[in-house]
CSV table of C-alpha atoms in Angstrom, one decimal:
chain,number,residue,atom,x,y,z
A,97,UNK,CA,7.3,58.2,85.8
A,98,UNK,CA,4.5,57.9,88.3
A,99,UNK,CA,2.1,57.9,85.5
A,100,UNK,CA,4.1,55.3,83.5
A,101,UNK,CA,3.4,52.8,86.7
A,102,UNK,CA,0.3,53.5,86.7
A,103,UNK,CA,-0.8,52.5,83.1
A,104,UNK,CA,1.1,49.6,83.3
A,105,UNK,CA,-0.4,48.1,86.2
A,106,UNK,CA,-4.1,49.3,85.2
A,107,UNK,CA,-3.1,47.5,81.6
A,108,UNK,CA,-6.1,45.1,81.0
A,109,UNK,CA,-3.5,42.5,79.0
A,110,UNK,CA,-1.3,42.4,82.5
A,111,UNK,CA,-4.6,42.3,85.0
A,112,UNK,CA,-6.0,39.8,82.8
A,113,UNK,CA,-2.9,37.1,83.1
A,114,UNK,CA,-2.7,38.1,86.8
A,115,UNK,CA,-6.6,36.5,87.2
A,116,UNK,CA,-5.5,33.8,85.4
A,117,UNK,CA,-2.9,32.1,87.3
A,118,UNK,CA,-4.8,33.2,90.1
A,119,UNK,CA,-7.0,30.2,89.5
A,120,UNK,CA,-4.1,28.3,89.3
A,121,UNK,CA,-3.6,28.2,85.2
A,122,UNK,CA,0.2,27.4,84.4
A,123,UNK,CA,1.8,28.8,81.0
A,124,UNK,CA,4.0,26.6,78.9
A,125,UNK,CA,4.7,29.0,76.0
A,126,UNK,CA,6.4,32.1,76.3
A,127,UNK,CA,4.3,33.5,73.6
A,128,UNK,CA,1.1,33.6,76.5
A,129,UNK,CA,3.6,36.0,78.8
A,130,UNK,CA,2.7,40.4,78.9
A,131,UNK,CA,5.7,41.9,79.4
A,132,UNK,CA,5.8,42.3,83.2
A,133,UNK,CA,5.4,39.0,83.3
A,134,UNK,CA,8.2,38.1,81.1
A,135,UNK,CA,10.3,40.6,83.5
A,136,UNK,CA,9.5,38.6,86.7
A,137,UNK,CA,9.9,35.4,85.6
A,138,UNK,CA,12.9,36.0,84.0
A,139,UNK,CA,14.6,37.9,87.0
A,140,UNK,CA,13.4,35.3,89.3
A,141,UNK,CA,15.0,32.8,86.9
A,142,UNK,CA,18.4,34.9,86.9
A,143,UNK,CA,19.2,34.7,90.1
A,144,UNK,CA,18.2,31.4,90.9
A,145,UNK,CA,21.2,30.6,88.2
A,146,UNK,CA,23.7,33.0,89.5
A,147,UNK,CA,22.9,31.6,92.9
A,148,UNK,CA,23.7,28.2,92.0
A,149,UNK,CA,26.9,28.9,90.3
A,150,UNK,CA,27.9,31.1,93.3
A,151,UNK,CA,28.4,27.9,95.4
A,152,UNK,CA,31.0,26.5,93.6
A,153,UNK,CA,33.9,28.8,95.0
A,154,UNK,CA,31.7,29.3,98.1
A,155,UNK,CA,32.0,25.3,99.0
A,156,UNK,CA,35.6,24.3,96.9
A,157,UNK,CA,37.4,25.2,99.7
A,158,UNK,CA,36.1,22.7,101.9
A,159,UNK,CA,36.7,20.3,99.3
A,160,UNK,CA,40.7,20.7,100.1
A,161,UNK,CA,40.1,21.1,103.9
A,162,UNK,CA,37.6,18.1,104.5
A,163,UNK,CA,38.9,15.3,107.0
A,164,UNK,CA,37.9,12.2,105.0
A,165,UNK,CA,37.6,11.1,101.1
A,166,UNK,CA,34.2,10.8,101.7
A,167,UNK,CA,33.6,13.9,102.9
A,168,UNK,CA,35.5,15.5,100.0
A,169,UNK,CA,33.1,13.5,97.5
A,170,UNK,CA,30.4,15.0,99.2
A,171,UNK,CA,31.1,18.3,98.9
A,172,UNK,CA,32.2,17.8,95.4
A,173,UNK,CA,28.8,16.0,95.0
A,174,UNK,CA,26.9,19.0,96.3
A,175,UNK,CA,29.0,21.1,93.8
A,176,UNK,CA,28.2,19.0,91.0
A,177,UNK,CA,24.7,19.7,91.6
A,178,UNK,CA,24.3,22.9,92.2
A,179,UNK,CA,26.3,23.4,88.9
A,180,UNK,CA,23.5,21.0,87.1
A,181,UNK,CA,20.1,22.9,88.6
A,182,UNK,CA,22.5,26.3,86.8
A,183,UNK,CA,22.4,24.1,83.7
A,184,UNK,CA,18.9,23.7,83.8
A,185,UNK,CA,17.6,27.5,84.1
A,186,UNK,CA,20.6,28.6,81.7
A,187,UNK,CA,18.4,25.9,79.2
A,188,UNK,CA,15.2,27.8,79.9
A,189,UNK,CA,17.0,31.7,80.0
A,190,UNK,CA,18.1,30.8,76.5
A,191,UNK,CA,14.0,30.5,75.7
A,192,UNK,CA,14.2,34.5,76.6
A,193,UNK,CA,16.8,35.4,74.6
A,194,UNK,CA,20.1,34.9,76.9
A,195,UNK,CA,23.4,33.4,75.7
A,196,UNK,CA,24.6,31.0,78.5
A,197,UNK,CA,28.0,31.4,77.2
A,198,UNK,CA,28.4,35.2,77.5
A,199,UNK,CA,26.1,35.0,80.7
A,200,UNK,CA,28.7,32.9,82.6
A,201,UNK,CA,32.0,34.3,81.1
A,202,UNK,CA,31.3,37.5,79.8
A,203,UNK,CA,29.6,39.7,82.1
A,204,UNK,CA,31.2,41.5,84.8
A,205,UNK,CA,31.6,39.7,88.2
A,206,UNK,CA,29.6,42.9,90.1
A,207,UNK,CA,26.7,42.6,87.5
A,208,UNK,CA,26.5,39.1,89.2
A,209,UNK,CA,23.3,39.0,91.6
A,210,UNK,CA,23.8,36.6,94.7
A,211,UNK,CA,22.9,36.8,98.4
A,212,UNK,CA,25.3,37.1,101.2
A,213,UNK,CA,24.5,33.9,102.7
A,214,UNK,CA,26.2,32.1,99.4
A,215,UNK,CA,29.2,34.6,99.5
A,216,UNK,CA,31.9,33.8,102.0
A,217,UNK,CA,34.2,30.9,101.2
A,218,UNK,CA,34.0,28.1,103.5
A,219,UNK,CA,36.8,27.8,105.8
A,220,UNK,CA,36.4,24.3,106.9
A,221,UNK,CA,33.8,21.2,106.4
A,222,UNK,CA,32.4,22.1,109.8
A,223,UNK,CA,31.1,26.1,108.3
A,224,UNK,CA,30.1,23.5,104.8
A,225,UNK,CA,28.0,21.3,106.9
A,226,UNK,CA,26.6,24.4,108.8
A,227,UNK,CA,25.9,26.0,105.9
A,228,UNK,CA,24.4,23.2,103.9
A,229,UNK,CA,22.4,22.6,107.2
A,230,UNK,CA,20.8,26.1,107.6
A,231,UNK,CA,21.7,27.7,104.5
A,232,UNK,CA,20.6,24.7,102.1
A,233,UNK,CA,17.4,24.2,104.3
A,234,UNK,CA,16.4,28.1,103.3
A,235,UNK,CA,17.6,27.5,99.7
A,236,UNK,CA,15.1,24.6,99.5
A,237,UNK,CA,12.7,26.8,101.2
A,238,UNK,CA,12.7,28.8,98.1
A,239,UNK,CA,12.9,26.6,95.4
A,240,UNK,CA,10.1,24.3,96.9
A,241,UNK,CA,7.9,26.9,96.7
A,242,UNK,CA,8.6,27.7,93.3
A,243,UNK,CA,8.1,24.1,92.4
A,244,UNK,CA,4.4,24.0,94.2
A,245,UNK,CA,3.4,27.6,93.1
A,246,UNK,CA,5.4,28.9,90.0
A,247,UNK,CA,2.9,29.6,87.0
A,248,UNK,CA,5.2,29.0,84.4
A,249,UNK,CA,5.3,25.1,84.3
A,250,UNK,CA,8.5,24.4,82.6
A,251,UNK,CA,10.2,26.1,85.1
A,252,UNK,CA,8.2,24.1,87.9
A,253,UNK,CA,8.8,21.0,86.8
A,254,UNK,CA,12.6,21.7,86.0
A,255,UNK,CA,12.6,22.1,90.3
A,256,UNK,CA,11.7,18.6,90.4
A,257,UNK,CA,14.9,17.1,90.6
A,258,UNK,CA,17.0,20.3,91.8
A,259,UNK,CA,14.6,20.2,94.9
A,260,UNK,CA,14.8,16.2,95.1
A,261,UNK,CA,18.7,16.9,95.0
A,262,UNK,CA,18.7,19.2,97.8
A,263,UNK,CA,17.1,17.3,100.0
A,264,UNK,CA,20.4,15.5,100.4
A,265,UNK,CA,22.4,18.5,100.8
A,266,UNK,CA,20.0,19.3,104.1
A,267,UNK,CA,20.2,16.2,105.1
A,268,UNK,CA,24.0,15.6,104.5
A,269,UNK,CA,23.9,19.3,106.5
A,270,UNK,CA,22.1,18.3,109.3
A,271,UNK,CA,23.7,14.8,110.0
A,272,UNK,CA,26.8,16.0,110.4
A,273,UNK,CA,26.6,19.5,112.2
A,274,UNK,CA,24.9,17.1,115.0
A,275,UNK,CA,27.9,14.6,115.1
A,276,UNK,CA,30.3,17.2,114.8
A,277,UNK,CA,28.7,18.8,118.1
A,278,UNK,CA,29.0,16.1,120.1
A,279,UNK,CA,32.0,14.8,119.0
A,280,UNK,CA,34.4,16.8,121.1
A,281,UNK,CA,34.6,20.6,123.1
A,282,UNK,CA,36.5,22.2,120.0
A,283,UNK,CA,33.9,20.4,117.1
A,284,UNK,CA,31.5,22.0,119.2
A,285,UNK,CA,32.7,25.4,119.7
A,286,UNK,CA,33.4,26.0,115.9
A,287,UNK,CA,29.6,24.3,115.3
A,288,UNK,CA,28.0,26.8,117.6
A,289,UNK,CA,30.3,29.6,115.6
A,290,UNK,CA,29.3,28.8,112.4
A,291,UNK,CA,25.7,29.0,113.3
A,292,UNK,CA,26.3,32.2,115.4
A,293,UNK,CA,27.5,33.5,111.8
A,294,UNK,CA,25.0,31.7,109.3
A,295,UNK,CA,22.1,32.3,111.3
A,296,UNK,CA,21.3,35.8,110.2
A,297,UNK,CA,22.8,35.4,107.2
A,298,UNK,CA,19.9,32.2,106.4
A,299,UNK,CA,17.4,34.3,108.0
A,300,UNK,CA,18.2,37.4,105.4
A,301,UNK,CA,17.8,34.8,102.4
A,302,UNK,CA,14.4,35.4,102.2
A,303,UNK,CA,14.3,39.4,102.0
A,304,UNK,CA,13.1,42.1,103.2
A,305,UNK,CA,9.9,42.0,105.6
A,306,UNK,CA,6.5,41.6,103.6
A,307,UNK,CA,5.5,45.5,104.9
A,308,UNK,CA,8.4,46.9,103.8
A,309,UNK,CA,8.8,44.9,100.6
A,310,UNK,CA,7.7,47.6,97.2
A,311,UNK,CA,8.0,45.5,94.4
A,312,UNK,CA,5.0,42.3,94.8
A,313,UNK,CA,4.7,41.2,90.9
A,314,UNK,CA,6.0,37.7,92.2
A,315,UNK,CA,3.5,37.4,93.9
A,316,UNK,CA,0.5,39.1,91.9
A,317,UNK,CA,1.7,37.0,88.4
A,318,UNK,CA,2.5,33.8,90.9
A,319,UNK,CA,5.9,32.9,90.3
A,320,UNK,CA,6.2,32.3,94.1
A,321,UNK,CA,3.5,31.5,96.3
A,322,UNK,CA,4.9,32.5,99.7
A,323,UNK,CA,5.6,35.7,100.3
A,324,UNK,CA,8.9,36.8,102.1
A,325,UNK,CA,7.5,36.8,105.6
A,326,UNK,CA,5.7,33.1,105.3
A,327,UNK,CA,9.0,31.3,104.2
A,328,UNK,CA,10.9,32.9,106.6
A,329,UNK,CA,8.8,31.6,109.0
A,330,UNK,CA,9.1,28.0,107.6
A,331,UNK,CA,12.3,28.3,107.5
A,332,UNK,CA,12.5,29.1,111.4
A,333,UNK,CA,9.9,26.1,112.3
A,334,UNK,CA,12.2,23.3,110.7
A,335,UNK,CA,15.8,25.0,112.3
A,336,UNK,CA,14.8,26.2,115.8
A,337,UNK,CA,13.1,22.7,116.6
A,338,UNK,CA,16.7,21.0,115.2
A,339,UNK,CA,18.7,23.6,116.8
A,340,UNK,CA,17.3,22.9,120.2
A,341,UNK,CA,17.0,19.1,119.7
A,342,UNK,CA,20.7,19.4,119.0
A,343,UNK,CA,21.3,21.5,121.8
A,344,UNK,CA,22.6,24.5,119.5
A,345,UNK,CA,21.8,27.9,120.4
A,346,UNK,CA,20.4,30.2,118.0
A,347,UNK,CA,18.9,33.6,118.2
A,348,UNK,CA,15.3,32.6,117.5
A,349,UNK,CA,12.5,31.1,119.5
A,350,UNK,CA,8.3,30.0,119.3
A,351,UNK,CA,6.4,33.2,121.0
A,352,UNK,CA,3.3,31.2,122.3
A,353,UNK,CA,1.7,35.0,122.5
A,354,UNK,CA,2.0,35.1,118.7
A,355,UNK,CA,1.5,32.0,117.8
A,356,UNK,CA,4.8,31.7,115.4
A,357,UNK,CA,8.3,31.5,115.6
A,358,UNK,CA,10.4,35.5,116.1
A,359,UNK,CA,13.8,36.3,116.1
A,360,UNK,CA,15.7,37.5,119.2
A,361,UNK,CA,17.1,40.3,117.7
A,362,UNK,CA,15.9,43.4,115.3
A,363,UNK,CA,16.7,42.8,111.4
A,364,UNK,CA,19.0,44.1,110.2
A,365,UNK,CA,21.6,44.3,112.0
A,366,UNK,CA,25.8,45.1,111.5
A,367,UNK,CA,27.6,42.3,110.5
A,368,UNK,CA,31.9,42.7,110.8
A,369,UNK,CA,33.1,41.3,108.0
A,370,UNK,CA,36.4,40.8,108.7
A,371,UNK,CA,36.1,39.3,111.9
A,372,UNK,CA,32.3,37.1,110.4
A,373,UNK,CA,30.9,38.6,113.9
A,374,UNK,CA,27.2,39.8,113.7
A,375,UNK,CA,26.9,42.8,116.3
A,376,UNK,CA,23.2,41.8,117.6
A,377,UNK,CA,22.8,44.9,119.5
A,378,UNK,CA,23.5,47.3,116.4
A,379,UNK,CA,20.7,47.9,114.2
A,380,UNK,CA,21.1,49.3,110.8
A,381,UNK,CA,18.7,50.7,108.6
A,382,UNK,CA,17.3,49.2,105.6
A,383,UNK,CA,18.8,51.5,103.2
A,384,UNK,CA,22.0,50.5,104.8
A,385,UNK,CA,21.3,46.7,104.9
A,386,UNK,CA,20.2,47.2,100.5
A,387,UNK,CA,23.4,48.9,100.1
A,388,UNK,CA,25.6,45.8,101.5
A,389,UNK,CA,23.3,43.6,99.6
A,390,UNK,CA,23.9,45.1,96.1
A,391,UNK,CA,28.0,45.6,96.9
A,392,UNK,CA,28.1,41.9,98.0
A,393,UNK,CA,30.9,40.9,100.3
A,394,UNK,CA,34.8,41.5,99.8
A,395,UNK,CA,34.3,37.7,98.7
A,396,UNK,CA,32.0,38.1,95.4
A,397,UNK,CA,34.7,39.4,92.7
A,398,UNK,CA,37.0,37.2,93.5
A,399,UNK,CA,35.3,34.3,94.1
A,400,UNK,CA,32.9,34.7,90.4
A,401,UNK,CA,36.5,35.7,88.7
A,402,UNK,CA,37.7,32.4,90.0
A,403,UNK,CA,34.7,30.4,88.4
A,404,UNK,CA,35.4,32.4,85.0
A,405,UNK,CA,39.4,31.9,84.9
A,406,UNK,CA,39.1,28.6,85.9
A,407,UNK,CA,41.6,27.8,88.6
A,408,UNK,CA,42.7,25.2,86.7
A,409,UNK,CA,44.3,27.3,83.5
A,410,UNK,CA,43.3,27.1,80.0
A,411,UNK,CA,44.8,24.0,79.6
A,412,UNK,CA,42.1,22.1,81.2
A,413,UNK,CA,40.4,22.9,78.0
B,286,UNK,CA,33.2,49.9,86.9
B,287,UNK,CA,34.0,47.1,85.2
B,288,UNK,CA,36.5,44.6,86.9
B,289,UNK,CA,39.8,43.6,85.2
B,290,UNK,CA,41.0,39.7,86.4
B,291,UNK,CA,43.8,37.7,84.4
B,292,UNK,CA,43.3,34.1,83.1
B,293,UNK,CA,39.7,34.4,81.9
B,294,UNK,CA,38.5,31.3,79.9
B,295,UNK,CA,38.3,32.2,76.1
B,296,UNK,CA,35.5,30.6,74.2
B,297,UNK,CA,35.8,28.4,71.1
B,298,UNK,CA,32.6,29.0,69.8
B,299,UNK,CA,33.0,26.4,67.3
B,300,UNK,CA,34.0,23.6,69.3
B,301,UNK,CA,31.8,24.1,72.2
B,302,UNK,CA,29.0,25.2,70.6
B,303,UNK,CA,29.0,24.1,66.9
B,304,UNK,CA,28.6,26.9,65.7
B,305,UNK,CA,26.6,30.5,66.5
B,306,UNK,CA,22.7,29.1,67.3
B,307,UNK,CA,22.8,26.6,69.9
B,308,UNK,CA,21.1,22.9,69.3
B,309,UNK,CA,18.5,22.1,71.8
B,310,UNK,CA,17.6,18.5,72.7
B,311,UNK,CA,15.1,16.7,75.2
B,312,UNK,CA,16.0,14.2,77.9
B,313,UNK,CA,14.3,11.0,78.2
B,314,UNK,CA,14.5,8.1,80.1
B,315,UNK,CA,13.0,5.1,82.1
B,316,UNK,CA,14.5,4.3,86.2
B,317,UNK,CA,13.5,0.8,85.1
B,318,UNK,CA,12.1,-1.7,83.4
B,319,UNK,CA,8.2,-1.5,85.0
B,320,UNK,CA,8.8,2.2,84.5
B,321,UNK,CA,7.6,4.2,81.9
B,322,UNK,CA,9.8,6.3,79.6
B,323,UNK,CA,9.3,9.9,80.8
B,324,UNK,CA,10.2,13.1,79.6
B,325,UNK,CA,13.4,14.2,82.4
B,326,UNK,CA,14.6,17.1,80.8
B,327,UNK,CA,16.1,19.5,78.1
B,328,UNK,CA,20.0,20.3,77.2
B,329,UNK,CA,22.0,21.9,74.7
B,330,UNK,CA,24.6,20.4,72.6
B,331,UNK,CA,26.4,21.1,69.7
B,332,UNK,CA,26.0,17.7,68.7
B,333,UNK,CA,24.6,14.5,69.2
B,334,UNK,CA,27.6,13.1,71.0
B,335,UNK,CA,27.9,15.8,73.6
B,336,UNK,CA,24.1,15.4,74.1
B,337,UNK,CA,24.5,12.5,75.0
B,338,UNK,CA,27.2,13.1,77.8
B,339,UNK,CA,25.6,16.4,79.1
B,340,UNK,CA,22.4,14.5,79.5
B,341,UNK,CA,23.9,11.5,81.3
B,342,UNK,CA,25.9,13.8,83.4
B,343,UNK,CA,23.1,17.0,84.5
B,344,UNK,CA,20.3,14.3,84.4
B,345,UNK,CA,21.7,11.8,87.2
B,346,UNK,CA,19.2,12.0,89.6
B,347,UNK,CA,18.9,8.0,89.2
B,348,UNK,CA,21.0,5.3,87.7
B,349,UNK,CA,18.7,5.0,84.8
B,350,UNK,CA,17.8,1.7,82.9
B,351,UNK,CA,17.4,3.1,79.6
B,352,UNK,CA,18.3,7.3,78.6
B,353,UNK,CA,17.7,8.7,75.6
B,354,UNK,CA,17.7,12.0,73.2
B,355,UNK,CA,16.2,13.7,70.7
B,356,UNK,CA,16.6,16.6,68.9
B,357,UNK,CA,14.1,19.2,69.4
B,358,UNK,CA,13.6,20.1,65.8
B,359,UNK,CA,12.2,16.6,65.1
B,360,UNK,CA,9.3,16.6,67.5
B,361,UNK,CA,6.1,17.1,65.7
B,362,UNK,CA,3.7,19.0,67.9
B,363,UNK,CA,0.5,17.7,67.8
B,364,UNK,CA,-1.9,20.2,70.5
B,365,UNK,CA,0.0,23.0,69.0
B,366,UNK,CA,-0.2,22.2,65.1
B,367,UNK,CA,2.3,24.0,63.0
B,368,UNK,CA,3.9,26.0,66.0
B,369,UNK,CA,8.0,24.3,66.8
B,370,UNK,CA,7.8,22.6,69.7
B,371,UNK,CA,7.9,24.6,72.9
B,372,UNK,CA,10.6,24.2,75.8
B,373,UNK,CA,9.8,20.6,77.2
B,374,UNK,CA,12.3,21.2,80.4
B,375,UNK,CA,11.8,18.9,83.3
């Protein structure tokens, strides 16, 4: 197997494409792509769609529980979105060979590749506008930096307007988690709960640490242009500045030593699902922390069989 | 393990798809009248009707002035002579 690796990476064809976008070439035909590069792109792609899909049962709850009409449109908005930026990489996963009908209905909910940040159903608008706040701000993280670095340009430029989109989201996020913490003791307490619970969740978005991290063809064939590490850290110097504006508190602060923002506690750490309680002083190991990630939370079946029955019965259609 | 759940959506091929291949088209349109007509983006219809709706309603980033689309066959590359054309998204 070792040797198998080996030949791959030390194939001219794959070196060759990897100088290439180096200098900042961009393909537009899928006929210029070596394998690997075929692989990444097309993983990468994948879960950016299952991730958008994801937020539909994620959010519709708070669509029933939000105080005001206006409220409820905007969650629905945000849904609405999310389900176009799915339509758009479904449109270029077809280009490689995927069937967007059998994709969405046909596989098995566990197959389904999402994070744990986009997993558990909101309870409330206040955990939507917390999570569109902190969750949505790393989400854009992502996807912004696919749209300034990706090599493969029709993927790029299809971030255009999923990345002008979310801009609202973060904005609709941040707006509100800041009203509803001063609007009265109890807003307040179920804001700083919320965060308490997304914070860690956010901050695992972007991966594993950059030393620890195995698999860097993202990287070498550009399809991202951060690594794990340096949109973390972007993602910490937009929320702790808010947070402490705000008054919120939240487990992460700028070490003038370093130069860079760190996190108060040691990632990763146990999370009770049951209760959404993060222990901070319990560390678990990596392995441990993959394992949860692959099962995904007691949420994930449930919530992707809901998207595929359609709530709503056959007779919708 | 493969995970049994009741209700699942059953697919008429025909109706939503028009058939087994699916039928690309590009999005284009203008914000207004000053503006040029750009390419916006790329969806799949079974026909030219539901195009038409899919575009207006993934594409509604603006309240455009003027959308319209075209079926991908019927672009002629020019760079790429003889080739189809390639995926235009976004």
């Amino acid at each position: 197997m070792a040797t198998a690796i080996k030949d791959i990476q030390e194939d001219p064809r794959e070196l060759a494409l990897q100088e290439k976008v180096a200098t900042g070439y961009q393909l537009e035909d899928v006929e210029e792509m070596t394998d690997r590069y075929r692989d990444v792109l097309v993983n990468t792609i994948h879960i950016a769609a299952d991730l958008e899909v994801v937020t539909l049962p994620t959010y519709s709850p708070a669509i029933k529980t939000s105080p005001t009409l206006e409220d409820k449109i905007s969650i629905a908005a945000a849904c609405q979105d999310e389900l176009g930026h799915a339509q758009m990489m479904y449109r270029i996963l077809e280009d490689f060979g995927y069937d967007t009908h059998s994709f969405l209905f046909d596989r098995d909910p566990e197959e389904w590749r999402t994070f744990q940040m986009l997993e558990f159903p909101h309870e409330d608008y206040i955990e939507s506008v917390v999570s569109m706040c902190y969750g949505d701000r790393a989400g854009y993280i992502t996807t912004v930096d696919l749209e300034e670095n990706c090599s493969y340009a029709p993927f790029a430029r299809s971030l255009r307007k999923v990345n002008y989109e979310e801009t609202f989201h973060v904005a609709h996020g941040e707006r509100w988690t800041k009203f509803f913490w001063n609007q009265s003791e109890g807003s307040r307490k179920r804001v700083q709960e919320m965060v308490d619970f997304y914070f860690p969740l956010c901050a695992a978005w972007f991966g594993m640490p950059d030393n620890l991290k195995t698999r860097t063809d993202q990287l070498s064939y550009r399809i991202r242009g951060a690594s794990n590490d340096e949109m973390r850290q972007k993602w910490l110097s937009r929320i702790v500045p808010y947070s402490e504006g705000v008054g919120i508190k939240v487990p992460a602060h700028f070490d003038e030593e370093q130069g860079k923002f760190v996190l108060d506690y040691e990632a990763p750490i146990y999370l009770d699902e049951e209760k959404r309680k993060w222990d901070y002083d319990r560390q678990i190991t990596w392995k441990e922390q993959l394992k949860v990630w692959k099962k995904g939370s007691q949420h994930k079946v449930p919530s992707i069989a809901r998207v595929m029955s359609e709530e709503w019965g056959k007779d919708l259609w | 393990m493969a995970t049994k759940f009741k209700g699942k959506k059953k697919i008429d091929q025909k109706r939503e798809r028009g058939g087994k291949e699916p039928k690309y088209y590009e999005v284009f349109a203008r914000k207004n009248s000053d503006s040029e007509l750009s390419h916006v983006g790329s969806v799949e219809a079974p026909n030219d009707e539901l195009a038409q709706v899919r575009a207006w309603f993934i594409y509604d980033q603006h309240k455009w002035r003027e959308m319209c689309v075209i079926p991908l066959d019927s672009i002629i590359t020019v760079t790429e002579e003889g080739k189809s054309a390639k995926i235009k998204m976004g």
